PDB file of C-alpha atoms and ligand atoms in Angstrom:
ATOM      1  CA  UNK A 132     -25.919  -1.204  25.665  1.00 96.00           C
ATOM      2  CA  UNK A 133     -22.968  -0.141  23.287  1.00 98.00           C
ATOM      3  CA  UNK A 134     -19.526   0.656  23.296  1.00 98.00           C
ATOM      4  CA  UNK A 135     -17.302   4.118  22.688  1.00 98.00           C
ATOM      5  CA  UNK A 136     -13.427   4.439  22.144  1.00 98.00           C
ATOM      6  CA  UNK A 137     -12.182   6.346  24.707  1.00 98.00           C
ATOM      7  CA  UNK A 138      -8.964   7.924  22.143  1.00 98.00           C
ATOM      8  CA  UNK A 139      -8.399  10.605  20.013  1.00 98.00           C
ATOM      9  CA  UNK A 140      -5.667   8.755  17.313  1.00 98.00           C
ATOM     10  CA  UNK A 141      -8.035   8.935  14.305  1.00 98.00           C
ATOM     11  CA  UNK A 142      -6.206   5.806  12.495  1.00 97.00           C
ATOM     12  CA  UNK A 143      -7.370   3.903  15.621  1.00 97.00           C
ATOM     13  CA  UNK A 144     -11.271   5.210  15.547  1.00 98.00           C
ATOM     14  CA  UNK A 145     -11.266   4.455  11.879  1.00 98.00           C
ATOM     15  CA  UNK A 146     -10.051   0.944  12.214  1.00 98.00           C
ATOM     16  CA  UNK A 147     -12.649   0.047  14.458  1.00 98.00           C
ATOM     17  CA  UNK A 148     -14.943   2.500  13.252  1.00 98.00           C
ATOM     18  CA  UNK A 149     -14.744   0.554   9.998  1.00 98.00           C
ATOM     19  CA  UNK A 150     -15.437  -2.823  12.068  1.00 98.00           C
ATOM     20  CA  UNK A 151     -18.870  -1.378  13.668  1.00 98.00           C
ATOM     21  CA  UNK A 152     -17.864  -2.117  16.617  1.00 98.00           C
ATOM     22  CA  UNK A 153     -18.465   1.596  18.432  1.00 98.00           C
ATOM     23  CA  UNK A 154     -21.227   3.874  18.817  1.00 98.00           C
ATOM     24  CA  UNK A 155     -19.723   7.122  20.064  1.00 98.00           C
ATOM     25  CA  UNK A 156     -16.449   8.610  20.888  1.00 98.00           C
ATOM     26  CA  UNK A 157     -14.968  10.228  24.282  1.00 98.00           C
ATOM     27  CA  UNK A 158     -11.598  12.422  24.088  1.00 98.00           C
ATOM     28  CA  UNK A 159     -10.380  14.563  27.384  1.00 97.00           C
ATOM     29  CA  UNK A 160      -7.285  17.315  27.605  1.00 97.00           C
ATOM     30  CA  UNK A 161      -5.171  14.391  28.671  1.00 97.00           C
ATOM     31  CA  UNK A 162      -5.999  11.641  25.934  1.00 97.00           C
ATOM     32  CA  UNK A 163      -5.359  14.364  23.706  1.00 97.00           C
ATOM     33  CA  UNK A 164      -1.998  15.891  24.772  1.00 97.00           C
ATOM     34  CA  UNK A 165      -0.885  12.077  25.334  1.00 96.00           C
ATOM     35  CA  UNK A 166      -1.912  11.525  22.132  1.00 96.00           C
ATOM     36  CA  UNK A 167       0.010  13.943  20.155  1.00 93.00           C
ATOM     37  CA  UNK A 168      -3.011  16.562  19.837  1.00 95.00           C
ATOM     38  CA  UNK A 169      -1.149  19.916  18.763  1.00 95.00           C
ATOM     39  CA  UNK A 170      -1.754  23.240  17.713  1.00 97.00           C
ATOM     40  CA  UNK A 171      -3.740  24.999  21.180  1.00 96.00           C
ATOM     41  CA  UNK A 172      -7.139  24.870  21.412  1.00 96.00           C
ATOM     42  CA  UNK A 173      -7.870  25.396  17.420  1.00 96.00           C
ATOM     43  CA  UNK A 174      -6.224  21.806  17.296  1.00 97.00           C
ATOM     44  CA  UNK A 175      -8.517  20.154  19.687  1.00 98.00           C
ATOM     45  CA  UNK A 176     -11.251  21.463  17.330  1.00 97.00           C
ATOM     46  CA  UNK A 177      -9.860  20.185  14.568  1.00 97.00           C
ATOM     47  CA  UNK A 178      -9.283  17.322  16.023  1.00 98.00           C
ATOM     48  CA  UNK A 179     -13.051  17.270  17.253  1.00 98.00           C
ATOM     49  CA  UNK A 180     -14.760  17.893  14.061  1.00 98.00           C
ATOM     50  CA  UNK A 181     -12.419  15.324  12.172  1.00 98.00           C
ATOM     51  CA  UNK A 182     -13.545  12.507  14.896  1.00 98.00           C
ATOM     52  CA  UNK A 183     -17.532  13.978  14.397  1.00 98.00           C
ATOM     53  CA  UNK A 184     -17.120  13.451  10.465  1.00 98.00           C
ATOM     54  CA  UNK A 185     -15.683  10.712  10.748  1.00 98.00           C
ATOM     55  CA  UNK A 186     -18.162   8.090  13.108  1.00 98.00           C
ATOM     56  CA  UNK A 187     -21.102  11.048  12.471  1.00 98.00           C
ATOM     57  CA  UNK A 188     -23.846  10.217  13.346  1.00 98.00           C
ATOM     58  CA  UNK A 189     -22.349   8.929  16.294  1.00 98.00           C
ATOM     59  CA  UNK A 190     -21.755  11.278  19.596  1.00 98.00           C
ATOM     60  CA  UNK A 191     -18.196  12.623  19.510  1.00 98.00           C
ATOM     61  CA  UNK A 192     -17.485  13.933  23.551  1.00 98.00           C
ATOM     62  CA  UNK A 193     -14.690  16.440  23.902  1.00 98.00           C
ATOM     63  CA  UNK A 194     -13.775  18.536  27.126  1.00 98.00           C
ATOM     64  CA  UNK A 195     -13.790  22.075  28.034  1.00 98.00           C
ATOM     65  CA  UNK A 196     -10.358  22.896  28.962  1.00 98.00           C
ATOM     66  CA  UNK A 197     -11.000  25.851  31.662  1.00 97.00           C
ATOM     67  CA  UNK A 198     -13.382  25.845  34.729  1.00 97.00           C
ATOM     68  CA  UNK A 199     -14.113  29.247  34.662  1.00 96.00           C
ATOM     69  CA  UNK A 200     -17.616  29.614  34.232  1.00 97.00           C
ATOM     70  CA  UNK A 201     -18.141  31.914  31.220  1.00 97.00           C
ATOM     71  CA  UNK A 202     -14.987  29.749  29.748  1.00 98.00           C
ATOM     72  CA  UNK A 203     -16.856  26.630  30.067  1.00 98.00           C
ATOM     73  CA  UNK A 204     -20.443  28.220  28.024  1.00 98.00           C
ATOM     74  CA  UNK A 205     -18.184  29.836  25.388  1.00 98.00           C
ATOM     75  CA  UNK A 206     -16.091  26.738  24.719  1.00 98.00           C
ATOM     76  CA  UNK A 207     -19.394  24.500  25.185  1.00 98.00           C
ATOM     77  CA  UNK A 208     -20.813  26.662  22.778  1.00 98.00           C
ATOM     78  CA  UNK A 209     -17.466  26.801  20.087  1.00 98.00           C
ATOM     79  CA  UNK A 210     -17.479  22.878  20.251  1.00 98.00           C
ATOM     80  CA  UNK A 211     -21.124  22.479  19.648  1.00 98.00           C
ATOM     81  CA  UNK A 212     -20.973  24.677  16.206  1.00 98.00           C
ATOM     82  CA  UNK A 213     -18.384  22.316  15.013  1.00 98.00           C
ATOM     83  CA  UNK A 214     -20.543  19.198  14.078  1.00 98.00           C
ATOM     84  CA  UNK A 215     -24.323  17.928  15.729  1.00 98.00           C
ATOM     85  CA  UNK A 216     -23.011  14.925  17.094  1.00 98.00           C
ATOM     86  CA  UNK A 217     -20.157  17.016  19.087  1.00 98.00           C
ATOM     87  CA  UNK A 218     -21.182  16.366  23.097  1.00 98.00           C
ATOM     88  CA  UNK A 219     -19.275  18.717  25.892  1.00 98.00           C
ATOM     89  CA  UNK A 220     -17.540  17.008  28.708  1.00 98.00           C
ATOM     90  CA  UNK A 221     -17.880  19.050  31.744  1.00 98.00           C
ATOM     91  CA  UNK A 222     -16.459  17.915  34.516  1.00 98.00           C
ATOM     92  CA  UNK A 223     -18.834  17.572  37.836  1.00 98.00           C
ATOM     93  CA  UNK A 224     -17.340  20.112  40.328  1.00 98.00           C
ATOM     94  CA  UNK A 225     -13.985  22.323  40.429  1.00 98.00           C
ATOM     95  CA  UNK A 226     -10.221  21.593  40.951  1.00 97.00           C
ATOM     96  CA  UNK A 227     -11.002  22.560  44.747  1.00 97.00           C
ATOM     97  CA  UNK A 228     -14.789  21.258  44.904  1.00 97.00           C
ATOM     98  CA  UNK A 229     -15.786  24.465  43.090  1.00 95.00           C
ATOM     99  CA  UNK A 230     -19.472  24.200  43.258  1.00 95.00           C
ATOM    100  CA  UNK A 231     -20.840  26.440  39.784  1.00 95.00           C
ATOM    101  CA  UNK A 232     -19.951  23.275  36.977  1.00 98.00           C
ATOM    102  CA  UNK A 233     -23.792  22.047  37.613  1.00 98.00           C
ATOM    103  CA  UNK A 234     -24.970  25.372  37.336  1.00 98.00           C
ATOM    104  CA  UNK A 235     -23.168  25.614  33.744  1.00 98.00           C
ATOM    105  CA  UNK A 236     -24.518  21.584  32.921  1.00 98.00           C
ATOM    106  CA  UNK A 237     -28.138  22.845  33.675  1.00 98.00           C
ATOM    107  CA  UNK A 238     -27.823  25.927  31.381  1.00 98.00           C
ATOM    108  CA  UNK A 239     -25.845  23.987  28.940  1.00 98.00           C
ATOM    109  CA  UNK A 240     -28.442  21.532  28.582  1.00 98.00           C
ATOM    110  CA  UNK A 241     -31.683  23.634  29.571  1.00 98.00           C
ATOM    111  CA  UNK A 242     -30.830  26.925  27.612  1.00 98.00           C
ATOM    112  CA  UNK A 243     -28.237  26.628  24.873  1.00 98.00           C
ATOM    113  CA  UNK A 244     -29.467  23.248  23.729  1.00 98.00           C
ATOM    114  CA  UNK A 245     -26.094  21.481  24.067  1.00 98.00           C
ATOM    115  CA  UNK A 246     -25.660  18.115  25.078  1.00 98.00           C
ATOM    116  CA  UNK A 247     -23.091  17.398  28.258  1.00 98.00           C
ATOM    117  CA  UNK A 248     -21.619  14.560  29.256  1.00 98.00           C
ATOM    118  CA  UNK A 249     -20.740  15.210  33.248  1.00 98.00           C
ATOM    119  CA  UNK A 250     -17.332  13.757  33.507  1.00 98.00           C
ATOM    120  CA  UNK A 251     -14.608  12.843  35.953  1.00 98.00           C
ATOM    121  CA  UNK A 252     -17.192  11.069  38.604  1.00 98.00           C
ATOM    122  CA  UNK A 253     -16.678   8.501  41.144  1.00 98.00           C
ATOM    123  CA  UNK A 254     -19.863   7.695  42.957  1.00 98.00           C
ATOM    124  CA  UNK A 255     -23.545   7.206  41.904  1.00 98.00           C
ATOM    125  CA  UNK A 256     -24.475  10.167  44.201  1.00 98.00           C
ATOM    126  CA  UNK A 257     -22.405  12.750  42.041  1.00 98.00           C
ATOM    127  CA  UNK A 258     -23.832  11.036  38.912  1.00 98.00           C
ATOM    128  CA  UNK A 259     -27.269  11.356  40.308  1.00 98.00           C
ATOM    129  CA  UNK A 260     -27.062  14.781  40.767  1.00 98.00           C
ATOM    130  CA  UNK A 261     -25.800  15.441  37.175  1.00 98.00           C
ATOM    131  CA  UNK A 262     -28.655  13.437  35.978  1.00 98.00           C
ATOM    132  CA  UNK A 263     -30.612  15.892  37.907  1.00 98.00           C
ATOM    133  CA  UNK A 264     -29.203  18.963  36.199  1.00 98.00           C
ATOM    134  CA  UNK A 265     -29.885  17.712  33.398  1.00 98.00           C
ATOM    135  CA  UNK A 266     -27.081  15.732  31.354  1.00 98.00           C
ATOM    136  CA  UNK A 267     -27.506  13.402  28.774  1.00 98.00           C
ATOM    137  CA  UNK A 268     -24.432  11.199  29.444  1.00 98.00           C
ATOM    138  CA  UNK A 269     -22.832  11.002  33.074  1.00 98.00           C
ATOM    139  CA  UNK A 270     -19.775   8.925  33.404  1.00 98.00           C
ATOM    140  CA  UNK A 271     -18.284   7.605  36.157  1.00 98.00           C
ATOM    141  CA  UNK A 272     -14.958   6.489  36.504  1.00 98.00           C
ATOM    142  CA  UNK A 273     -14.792   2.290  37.219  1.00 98.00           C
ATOM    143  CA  UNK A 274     -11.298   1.783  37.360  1.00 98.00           C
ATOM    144  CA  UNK A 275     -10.745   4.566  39.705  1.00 98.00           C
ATOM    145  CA  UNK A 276     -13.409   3.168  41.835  1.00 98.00           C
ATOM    146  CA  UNK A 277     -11.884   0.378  42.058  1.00 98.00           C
ATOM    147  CA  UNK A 278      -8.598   1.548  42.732  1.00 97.00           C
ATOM    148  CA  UNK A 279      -9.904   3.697  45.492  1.00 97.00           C
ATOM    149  CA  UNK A 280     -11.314  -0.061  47.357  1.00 97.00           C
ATOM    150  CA  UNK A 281     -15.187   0.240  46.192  1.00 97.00           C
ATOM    151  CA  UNK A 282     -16.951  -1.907  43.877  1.00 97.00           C
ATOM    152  CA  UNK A 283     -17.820  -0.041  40.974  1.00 98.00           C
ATOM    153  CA  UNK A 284     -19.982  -2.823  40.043  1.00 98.00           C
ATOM    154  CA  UNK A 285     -22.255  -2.187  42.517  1.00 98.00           C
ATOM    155  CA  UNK A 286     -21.745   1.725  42.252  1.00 98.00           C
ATOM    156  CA  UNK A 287     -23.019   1.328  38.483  1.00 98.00           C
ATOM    157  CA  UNK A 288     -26.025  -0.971  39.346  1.00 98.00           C
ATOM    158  CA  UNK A 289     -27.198   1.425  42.329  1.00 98.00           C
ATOM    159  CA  UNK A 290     -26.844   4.239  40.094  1.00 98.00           C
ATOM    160  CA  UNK A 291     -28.872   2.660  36.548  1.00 98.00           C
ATOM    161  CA  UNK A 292     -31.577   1.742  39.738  1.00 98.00           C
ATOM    162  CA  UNK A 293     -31.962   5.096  40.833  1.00 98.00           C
ATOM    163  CA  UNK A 294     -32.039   6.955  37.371  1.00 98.00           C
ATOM    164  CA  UNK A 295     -34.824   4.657  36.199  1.00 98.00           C
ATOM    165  CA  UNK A 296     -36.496   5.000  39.519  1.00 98.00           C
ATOM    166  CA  UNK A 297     -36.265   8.959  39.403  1.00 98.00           C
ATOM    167  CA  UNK A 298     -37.150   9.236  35.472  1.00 98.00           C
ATOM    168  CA  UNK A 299     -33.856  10.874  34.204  1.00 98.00           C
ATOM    169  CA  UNK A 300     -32.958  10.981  30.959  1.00 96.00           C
ATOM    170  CA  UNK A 301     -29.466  10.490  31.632  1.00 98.00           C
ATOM    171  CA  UNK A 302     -27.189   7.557  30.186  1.00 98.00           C
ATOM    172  CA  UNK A 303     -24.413   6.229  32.335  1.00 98.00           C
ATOM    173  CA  UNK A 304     -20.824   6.211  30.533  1.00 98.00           C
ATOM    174  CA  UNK A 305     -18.542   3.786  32.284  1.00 98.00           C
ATOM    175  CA  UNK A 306     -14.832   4.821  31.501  1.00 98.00           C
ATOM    176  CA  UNK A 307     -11.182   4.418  33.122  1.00 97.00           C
ATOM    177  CA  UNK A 308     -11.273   0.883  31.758  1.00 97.00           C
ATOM    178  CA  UNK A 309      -8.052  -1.307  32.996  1.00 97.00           C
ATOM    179  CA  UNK A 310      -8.936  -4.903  32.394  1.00 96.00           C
ATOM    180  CA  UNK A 311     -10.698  -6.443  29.581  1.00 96.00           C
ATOM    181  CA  UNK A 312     -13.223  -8.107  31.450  1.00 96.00           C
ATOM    182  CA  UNK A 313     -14.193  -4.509  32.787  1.00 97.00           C
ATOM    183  CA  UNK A 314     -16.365  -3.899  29.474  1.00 98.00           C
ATOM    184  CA  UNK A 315     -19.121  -6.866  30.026  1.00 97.00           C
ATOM    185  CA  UNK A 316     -18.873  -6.796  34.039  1.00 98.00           C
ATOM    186  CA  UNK A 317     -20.305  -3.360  33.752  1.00 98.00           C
ATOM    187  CA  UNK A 318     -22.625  -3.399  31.198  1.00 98.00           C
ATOM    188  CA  UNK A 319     -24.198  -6.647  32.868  1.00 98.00           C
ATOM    189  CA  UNK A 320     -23.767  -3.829  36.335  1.00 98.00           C
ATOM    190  CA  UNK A 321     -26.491  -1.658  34.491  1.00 98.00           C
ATOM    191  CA  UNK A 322     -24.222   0.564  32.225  1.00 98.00           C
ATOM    192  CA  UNK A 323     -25.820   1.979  29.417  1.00 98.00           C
ATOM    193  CA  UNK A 324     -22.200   2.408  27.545  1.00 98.00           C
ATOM    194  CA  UNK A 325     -18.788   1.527  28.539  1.00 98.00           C
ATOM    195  CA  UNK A 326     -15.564   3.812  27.019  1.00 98.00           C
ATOM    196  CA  UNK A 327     -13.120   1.483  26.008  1.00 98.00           C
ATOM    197  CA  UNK A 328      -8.976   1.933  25.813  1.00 97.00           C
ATOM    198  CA  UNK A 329      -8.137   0.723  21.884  1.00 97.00           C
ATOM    199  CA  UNK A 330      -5.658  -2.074  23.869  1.00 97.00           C
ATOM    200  CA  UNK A 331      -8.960  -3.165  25.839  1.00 97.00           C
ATOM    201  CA  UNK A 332     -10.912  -3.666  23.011  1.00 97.00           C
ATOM    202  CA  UNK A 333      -7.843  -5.405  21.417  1.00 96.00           C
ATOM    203  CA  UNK A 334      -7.818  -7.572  23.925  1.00 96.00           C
ATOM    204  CA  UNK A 335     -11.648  -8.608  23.809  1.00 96.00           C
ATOM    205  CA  UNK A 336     -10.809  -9.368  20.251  1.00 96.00           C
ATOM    206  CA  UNK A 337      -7.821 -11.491  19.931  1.00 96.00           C
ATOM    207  CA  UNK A 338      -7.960 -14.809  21.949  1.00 95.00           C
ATOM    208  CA  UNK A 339      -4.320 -17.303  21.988  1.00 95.00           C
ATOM    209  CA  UNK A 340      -7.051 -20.109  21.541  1.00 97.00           C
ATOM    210  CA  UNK A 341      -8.399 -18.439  18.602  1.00 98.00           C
ATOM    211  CA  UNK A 342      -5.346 -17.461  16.897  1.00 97.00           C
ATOM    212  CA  UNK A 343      -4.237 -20.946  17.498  1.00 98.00           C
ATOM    213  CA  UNK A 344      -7.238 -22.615  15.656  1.00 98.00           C
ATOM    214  CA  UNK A 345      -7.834 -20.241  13.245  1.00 98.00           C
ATOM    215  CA  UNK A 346      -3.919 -21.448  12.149  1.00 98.00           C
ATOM    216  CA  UNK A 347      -5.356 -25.088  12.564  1.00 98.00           C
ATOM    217  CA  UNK A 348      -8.138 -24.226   9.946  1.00 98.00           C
ATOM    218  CA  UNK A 349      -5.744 -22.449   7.403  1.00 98.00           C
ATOM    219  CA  UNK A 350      -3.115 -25.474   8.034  1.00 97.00           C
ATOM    220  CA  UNK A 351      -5.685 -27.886   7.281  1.00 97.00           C
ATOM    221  CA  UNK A 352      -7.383 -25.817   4.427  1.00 96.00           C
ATOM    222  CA  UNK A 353      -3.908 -25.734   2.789  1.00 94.00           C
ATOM    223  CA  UNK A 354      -3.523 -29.302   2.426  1.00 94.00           C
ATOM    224  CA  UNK A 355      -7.271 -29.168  -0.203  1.00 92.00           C
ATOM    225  CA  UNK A 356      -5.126 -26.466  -1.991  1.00 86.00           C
ATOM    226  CA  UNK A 357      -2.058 -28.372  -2.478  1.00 87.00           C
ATOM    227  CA  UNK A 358      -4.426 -31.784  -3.460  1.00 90.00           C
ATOM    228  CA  UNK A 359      -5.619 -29.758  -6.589  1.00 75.00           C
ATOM    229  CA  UNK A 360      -1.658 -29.779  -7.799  1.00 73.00           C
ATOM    230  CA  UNK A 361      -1.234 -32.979  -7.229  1.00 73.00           C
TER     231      UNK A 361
HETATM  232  C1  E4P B1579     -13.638   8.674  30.460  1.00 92.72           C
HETATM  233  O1  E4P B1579     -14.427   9.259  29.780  1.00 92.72           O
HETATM  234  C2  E4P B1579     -12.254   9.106  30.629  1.00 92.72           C
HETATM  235  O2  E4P B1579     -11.835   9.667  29.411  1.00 92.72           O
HETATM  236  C3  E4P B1579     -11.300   7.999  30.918  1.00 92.72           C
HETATM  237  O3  E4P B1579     -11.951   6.759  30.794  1.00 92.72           O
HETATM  238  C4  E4P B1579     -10.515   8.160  32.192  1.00 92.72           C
HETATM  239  O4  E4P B1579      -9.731   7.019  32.377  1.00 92.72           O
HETATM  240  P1  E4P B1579      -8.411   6.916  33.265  1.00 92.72           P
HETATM  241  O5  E4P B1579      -8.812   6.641  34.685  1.00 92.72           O
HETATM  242  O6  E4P B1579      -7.681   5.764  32.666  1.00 92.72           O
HETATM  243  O7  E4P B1579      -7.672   8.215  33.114  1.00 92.72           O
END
């Protein structure tokens, strides 16, 4: 069980980089463009490879921008060359259902020897599949879950059941995190890794209790300080 940063601000993957508190990275065309990303798709991989060096050997995920088959293998493929621990997100089906993404995840994975995370999933049926094509990672969405009325919970413990039961490789990525108590409800569900928000993770830090006896302790210790003046 382990935890990513779902982000792309390098200051903030350092900082908790530095704390050894994460195990992998996941960016998307949206975390990056919120984020500030510039410079087309040469900045994303720059952006890529500076995230790989940096938490190396740690898996890095970063998303092919186009859905058009041959676009997704030759941006797979670009991404890959940039660092070993680079993963490809690929999302599980098209804008309109398009059916040919698990076609590209089984090549991906079967012939080029890439690694793909099978993103943007909201059931443990479509992860099942992708698990079938052959991904490594296959993330489902919790908060969306949620937000559509379904447990994701239960979605996530289903889904670890089946994978073990059917022998796939896969590891299940829970992402779309929205409250801090999100990150240890679904890894106690069954999920190998959750993708945490930097405010999340924040917020499983920092405690009001905490801060408020860790100032106790420092009060207290301050008073020995001042004795040896006195
Ligand atoms: C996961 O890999 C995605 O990047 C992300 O968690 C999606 O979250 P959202 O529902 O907050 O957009």
């Amino acid at each position: 069980m382990s935890i990513f940063l779902d982000s792309s601000r390098l200051e903030e993957i350092e900082q908790f980089h530095r704390m050894g508190i994460i195990r992998g990275v996941t960016t998307n065309p949206t975390i990056m463009l919120k984020e500030g990303v510039t410079g087309g798709m040469d900045g994303i991989r720059r952006r890529a490879r500076e995230i790989a060096e940096m938490v190396a050997p740690f898996p890095v995920s970063v998303e092919v921008t186009t859905n058009d088959a041959s676009g997704m293998i030759d941006q797979a493929k670009a991404f890959s060359d940039l660092a070993e621990n680079i993963v490809v997100k690929v999302t599980i089906h098209g804008p309109q259902g398009e059916l040919e993404n698990l076609e590209v995840i089984h090549a991906l994975e079967t012939v080029h020897n890439i690694r793909v995370n099978v993103t943007a999933m909201m059931s443990a049926q479509q992860c099942f599949l992708a698990a079938m094509a052959g991904a490594t990672y296959v993330s489902i969405f919790g908060g969306r879950v949620n937000n559509m009325g379904y447990d994701s919970s239960n979605e996530i413990a289903r889904l670890r059941n089946v994978l073990e039961g059917a022998n796939l490789k896969a590891e299940i990525i829970v992402g779309s995190t929205r409250e801090v108590l999100n990150v240890i409800e679904w890894l106690d569900a069954g999920a190998h890794i959750v993708t945490v928000i930097p405010d999340i993770l924040r917020g499983m830090l920092v405690h009001p209790y905490s801060k408020e006896t860790v100032q106790m302790f420092l009060r207290d210790g301050a008073a020995f300080e001042k004795m040896l003046h006195e």
